[in-house]
JSON list of C-alpha atoms in Angstrom, two decimals:
[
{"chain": "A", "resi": 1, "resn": "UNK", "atom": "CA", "xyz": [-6.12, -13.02, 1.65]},
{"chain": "A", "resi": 2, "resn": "UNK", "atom": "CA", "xyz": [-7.29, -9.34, 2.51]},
{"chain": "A", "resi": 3, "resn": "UNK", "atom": "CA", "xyz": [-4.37, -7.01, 2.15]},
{"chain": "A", "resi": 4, "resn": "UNK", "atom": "CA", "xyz": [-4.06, -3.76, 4.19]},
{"chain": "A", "resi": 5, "resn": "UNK", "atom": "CA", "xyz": [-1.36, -0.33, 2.78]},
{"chain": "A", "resi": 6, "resn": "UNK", "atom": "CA", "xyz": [-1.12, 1.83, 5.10]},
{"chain": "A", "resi": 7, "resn": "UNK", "atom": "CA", "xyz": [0.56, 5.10, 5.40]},
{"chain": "A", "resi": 8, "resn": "UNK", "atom": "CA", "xyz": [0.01, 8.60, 6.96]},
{"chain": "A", "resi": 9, "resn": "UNK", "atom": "CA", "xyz": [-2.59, 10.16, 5.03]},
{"chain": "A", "resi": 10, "resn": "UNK", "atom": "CA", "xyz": [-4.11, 7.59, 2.85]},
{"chain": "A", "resi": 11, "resn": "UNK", "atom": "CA", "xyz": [-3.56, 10.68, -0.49]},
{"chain": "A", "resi": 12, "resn": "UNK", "atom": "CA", "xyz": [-0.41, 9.47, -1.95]},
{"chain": "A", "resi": 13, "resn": "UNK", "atom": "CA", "xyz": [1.61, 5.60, -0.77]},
{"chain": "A", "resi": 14, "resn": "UNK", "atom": "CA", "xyz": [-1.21, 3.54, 0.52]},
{"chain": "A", "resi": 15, "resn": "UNK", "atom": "CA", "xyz": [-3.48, 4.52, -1.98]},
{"chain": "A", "resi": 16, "resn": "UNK", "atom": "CA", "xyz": [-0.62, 4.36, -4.50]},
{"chain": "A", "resi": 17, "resn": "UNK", "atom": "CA", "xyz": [-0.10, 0.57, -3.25]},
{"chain": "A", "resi": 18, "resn": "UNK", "atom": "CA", "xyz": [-3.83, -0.33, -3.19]},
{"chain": "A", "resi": 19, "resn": "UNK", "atom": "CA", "xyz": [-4.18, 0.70, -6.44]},
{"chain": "A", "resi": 20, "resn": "UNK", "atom": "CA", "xyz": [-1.06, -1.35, -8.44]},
{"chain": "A", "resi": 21, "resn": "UNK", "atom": "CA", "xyz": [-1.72, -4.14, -6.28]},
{"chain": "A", "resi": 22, "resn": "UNK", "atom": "CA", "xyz": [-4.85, -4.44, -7.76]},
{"chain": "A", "resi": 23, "resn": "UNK", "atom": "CA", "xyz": [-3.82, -4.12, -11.28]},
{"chain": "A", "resi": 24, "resn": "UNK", "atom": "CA", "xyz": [-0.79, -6.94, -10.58]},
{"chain": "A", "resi": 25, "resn": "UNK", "atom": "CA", "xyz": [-3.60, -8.93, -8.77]},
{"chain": "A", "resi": 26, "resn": "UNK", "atom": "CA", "xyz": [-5.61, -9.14, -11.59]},
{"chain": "A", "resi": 27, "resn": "UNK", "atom": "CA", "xyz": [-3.13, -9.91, -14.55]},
{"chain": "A", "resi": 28, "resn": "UNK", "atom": "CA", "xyz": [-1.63, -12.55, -12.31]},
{"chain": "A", "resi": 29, "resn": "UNK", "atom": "CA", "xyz": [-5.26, -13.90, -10.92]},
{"chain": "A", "resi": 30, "resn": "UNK", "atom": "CA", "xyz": [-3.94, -13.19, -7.24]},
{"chain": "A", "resi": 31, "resn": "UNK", "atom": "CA", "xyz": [-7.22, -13.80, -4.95]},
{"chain": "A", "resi": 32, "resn": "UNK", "atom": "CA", "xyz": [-6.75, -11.36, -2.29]},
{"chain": "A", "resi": 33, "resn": "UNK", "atom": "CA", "xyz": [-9.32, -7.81, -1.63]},
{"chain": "A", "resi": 34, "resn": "UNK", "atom": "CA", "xyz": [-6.78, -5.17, -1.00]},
{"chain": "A", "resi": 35, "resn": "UNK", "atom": "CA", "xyz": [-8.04, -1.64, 1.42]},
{"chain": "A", "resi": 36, "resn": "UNK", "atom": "CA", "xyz": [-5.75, 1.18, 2.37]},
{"chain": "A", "resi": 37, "resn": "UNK", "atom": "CA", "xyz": [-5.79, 3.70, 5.13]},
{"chain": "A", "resi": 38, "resn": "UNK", "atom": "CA", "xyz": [-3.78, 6.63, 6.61]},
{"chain": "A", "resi": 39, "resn": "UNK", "atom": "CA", "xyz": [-2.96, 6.69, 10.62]},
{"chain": "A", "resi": 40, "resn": "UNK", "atom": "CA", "xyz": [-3.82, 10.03, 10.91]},
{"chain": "A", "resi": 41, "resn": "UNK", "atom": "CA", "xyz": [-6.03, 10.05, 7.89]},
{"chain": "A", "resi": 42, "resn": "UNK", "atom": "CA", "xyz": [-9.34, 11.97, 7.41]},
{"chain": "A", "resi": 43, "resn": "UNK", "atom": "CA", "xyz": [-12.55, 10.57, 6.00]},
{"chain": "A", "resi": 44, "resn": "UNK", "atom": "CA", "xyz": [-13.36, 11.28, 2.71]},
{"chain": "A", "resi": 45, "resn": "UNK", "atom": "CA", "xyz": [-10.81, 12.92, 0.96]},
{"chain": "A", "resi": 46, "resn": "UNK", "atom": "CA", "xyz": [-9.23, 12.11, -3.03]},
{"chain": "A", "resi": 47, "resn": "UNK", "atom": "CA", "xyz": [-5.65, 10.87, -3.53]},
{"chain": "A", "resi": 48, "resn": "UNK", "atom": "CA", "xyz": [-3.22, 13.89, -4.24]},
{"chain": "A", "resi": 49, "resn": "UNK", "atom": "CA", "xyz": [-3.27, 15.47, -7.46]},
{"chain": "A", "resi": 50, "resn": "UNK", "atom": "CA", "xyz": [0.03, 13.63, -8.23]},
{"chain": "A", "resi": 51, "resn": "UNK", "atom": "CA", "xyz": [-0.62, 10.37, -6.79]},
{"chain": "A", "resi": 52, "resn": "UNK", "atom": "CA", "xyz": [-3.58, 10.15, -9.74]},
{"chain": "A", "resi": 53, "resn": "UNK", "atom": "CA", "xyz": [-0.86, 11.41, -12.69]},
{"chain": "A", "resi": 54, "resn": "UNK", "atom": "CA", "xyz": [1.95, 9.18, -11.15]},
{"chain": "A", "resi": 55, "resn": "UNK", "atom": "CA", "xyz": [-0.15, 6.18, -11.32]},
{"chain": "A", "resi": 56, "resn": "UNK", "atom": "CA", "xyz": [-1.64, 6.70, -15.03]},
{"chain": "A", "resi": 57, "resn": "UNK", "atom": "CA", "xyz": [1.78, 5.44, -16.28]},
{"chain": "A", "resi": 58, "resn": "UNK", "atom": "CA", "xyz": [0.72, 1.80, -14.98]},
{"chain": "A", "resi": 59, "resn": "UNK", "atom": "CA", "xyz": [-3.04, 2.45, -16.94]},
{"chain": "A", "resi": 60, "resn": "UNK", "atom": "CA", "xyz": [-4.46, 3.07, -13.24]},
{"chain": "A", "resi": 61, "resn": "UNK", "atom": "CA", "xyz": [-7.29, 5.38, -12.35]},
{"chain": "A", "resi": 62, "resn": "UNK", "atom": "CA", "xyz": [-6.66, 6.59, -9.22]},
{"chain": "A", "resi": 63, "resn": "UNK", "atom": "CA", "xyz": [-9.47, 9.40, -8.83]},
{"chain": "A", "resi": 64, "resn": "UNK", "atom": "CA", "xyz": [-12.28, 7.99, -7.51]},
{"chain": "A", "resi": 65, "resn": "UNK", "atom": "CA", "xyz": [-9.71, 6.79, -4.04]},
{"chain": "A", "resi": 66, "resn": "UNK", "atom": "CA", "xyz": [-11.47, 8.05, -1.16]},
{"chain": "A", "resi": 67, "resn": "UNK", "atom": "CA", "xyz": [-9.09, 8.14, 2.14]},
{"chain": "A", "resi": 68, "resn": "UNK", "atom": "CA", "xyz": [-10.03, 6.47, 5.17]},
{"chain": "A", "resi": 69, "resn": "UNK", "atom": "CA", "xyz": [-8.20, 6.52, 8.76]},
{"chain": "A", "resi": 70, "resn": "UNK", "atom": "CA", "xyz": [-7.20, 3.40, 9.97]},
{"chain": "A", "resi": 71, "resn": "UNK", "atom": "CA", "xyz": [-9.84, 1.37, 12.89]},
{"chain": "A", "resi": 72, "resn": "UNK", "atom": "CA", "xyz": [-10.07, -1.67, 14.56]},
{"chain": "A", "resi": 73, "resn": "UNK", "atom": "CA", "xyz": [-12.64, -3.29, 12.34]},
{"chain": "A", "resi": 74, "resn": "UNK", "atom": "CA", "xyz": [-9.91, -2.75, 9.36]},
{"chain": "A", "resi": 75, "resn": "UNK", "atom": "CA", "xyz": [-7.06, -3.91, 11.34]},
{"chain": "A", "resi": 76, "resn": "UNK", "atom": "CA", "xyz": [-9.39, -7.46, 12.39]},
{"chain": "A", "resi": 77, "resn": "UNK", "atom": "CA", "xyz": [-10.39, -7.96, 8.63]},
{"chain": "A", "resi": 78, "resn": "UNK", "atom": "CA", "xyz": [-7.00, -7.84, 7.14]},
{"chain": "A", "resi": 79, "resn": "UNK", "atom": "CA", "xyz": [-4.27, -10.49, 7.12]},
{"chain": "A", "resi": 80, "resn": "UNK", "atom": "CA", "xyz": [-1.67, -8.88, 6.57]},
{"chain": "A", "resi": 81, "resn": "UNK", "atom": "CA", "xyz": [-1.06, -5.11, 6.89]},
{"chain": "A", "resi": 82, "resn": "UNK", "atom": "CA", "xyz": [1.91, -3.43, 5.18]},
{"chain": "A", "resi": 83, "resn": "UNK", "atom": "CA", "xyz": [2.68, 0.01, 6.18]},
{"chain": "A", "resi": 84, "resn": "UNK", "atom": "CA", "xyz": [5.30, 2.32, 4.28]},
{"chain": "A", "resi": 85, "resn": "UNK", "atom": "CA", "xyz": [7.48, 2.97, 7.21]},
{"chain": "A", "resi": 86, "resn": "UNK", "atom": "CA", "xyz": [8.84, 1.59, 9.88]},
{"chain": "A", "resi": 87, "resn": "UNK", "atom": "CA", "xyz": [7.20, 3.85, 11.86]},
{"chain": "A", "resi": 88, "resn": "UNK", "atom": "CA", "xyz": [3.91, 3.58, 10.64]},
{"chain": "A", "resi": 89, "resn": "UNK", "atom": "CA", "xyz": [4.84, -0.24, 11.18]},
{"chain": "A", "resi": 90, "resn": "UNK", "atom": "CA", "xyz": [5.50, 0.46, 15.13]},
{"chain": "A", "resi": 91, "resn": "UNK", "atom": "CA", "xyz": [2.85, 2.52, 15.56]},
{"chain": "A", "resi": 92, "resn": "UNK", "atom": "CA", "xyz": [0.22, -0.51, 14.67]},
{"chain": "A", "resi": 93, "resn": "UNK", "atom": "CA", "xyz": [2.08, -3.37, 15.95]},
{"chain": "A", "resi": 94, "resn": "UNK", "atom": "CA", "xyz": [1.07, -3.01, 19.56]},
{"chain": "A", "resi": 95, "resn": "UNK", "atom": "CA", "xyz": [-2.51, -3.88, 17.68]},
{"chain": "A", "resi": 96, "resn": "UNK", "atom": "CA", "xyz": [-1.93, -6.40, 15.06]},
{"chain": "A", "resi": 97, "resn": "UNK", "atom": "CA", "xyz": [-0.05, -8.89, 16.67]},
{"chain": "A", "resi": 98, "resn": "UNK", "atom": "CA", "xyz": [2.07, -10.32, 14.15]},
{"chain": "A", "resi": 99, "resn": "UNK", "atom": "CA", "xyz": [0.65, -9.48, 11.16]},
{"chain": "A", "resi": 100, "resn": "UNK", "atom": "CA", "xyz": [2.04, -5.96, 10.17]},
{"chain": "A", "resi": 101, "resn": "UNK", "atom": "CA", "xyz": [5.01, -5.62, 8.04]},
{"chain": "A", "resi": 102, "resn": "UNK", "atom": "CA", "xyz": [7.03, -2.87, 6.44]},
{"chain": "A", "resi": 103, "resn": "UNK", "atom": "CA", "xyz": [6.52, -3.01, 2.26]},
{"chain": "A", "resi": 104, "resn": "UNK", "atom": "CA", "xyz": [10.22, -3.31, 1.84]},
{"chain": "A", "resi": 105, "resn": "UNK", "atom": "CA", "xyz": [10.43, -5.76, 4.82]},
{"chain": "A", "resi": 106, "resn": "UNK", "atom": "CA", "xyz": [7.67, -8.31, 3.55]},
{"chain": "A", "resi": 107, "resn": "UNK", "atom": "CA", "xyz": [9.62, -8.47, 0.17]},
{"chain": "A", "resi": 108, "resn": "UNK", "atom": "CA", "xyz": [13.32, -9.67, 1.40]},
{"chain": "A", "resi": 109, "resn": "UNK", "atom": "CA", "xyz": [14.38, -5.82, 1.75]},
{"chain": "A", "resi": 110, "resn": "UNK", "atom": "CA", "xyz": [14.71, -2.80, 3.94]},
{"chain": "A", "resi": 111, "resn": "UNK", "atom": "CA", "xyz": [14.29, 0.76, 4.29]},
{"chain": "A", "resi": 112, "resn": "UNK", "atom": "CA", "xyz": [11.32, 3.10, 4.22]},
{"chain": "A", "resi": 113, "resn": "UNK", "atom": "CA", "xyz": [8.76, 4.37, 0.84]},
{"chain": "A", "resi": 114, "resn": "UNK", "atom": "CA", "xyz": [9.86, 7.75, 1.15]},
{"chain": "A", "resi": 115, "resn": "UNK", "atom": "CA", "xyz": [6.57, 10.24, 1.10]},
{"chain": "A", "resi": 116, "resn": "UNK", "atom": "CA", "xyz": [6.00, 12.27, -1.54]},
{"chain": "A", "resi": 117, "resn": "UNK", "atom": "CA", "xyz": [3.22, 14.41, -0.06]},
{"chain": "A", "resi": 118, "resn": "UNK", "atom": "CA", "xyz": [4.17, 18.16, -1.17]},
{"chain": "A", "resi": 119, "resn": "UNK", "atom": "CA", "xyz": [6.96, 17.23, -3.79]},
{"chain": "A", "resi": 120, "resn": "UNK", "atom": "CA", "xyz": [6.81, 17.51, -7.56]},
{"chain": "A", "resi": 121, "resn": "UNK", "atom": "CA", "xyz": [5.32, 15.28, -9.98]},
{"chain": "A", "resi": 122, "resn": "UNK", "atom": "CA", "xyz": [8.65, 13.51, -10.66]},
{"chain": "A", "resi": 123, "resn": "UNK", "atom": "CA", "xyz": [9.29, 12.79, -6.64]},
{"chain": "A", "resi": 124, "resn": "UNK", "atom": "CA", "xyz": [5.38, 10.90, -6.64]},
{"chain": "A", "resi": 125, "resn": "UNK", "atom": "CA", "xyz": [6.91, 8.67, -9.81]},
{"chain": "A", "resi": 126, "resn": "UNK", "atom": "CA", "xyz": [9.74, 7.77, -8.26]},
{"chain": "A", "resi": 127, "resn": "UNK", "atom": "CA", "xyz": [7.80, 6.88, -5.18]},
{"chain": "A", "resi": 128, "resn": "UNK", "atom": "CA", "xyz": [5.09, 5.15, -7.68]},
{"chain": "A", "resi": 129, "resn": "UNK", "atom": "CA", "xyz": [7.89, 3.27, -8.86]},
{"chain": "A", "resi": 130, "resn": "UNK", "atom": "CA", "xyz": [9.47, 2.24, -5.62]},
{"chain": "A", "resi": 131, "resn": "UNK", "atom": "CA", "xyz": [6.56, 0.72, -4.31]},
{"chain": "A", "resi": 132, "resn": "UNK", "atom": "CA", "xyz": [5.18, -1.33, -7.67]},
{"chain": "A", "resi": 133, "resn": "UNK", "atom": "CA", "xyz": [9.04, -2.77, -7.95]},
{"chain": "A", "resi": 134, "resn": "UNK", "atom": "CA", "xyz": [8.34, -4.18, -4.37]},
{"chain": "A", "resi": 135, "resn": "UNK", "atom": "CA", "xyz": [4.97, -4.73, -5.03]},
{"chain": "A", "resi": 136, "resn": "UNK", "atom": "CA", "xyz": [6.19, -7.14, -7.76]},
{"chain": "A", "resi": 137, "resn": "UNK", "atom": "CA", "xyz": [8.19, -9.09, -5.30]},
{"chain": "A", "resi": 138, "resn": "UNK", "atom": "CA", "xyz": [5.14, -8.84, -2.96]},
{"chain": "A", "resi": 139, "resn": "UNK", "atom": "CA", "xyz": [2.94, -10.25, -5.76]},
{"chain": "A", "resi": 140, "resn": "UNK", "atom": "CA", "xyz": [5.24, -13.36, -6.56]},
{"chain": "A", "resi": 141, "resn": "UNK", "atom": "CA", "xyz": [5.72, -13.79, -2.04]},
{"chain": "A", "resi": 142, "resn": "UNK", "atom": "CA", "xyz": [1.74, -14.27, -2.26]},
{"chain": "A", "resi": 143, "resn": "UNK", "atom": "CA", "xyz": [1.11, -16.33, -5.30]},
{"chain": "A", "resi": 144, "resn": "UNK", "atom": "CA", "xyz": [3.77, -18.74, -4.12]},
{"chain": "A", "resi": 145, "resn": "UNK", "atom": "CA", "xyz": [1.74, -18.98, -0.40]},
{"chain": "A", "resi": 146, "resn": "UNK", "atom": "CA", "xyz": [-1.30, -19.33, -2.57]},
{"chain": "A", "resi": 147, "resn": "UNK", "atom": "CA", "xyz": [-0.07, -22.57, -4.42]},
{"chain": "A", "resi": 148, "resn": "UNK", "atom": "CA", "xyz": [1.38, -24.01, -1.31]},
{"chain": "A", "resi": 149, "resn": "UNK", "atom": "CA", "xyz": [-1.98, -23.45, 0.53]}
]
């Protein structure tokens, strides 16, 4: 399963996201290749200075991210594409037919991953938080398709 996070920038949530979800994928021997991207995005750039400290609690490295806008050819490639907002979610679902969920959404809930982008340290680990508690309930959603695959 190939697992797209997106979110505005592709500094702080979706790389956030990419990053636990790989950590939870590996201590629970999930098989899925997780990418993030930003909608508006530039090429290149490293995750926010407080996206790496926020995410060092979970024993993640976060510096060597590199931010990428979303395209087509990442849109085709995933199966599932889970955005941080709902309106990151309607701006892609004129393109992904189906397959493009909010984070909160895909896991039984609601709302939006508020951004952190410009707030303190604390605001980026409560927003590191919020998205590995739903990435937890995201984790046990795929494993369970897995086995019934």
């Amino acid at each position: 399963m190939n697992i797209l996070f997106v979110c505005t920038g592709n500094t702080c949530r979706s790389a956030m996201a990419a990053a636990i979800m790989n950590k939870i994928a590996v201590e629970n021997d999930l098989d899925i290749r997780i990418e993030s991207a930003g909608i508006f995005a530039e090429e290149g750039m490293g995750a926010s200075e407080n996206a790496v400290k926020a995410v060092e609690k979970y024993g993640i490295d976060l510096t060597n991210h590199r931010t990428q806008p979303i395209t087509e050819d990442l849109i085709n490639n995933s199966d599932i594409i889970l955005t941080m907002t709902n309106a990151h979610k309607q701006v892609l679902e004129t393109m992904t037919k189906g397959k493009v969920y909010t984070l909160l959404e895909y896991t039984g809930s609601q709302g939006d991953i508020n951004d952190p982008y410009g707030g303190d340290l604390e605001e980026y680990e409560e927003c590191a938080q919020d998205i590995y508690d739903a990435l937890v309930d995201a984790a046990e959603k795929i494993s369970d398709e897995q086995k019934n695959s």
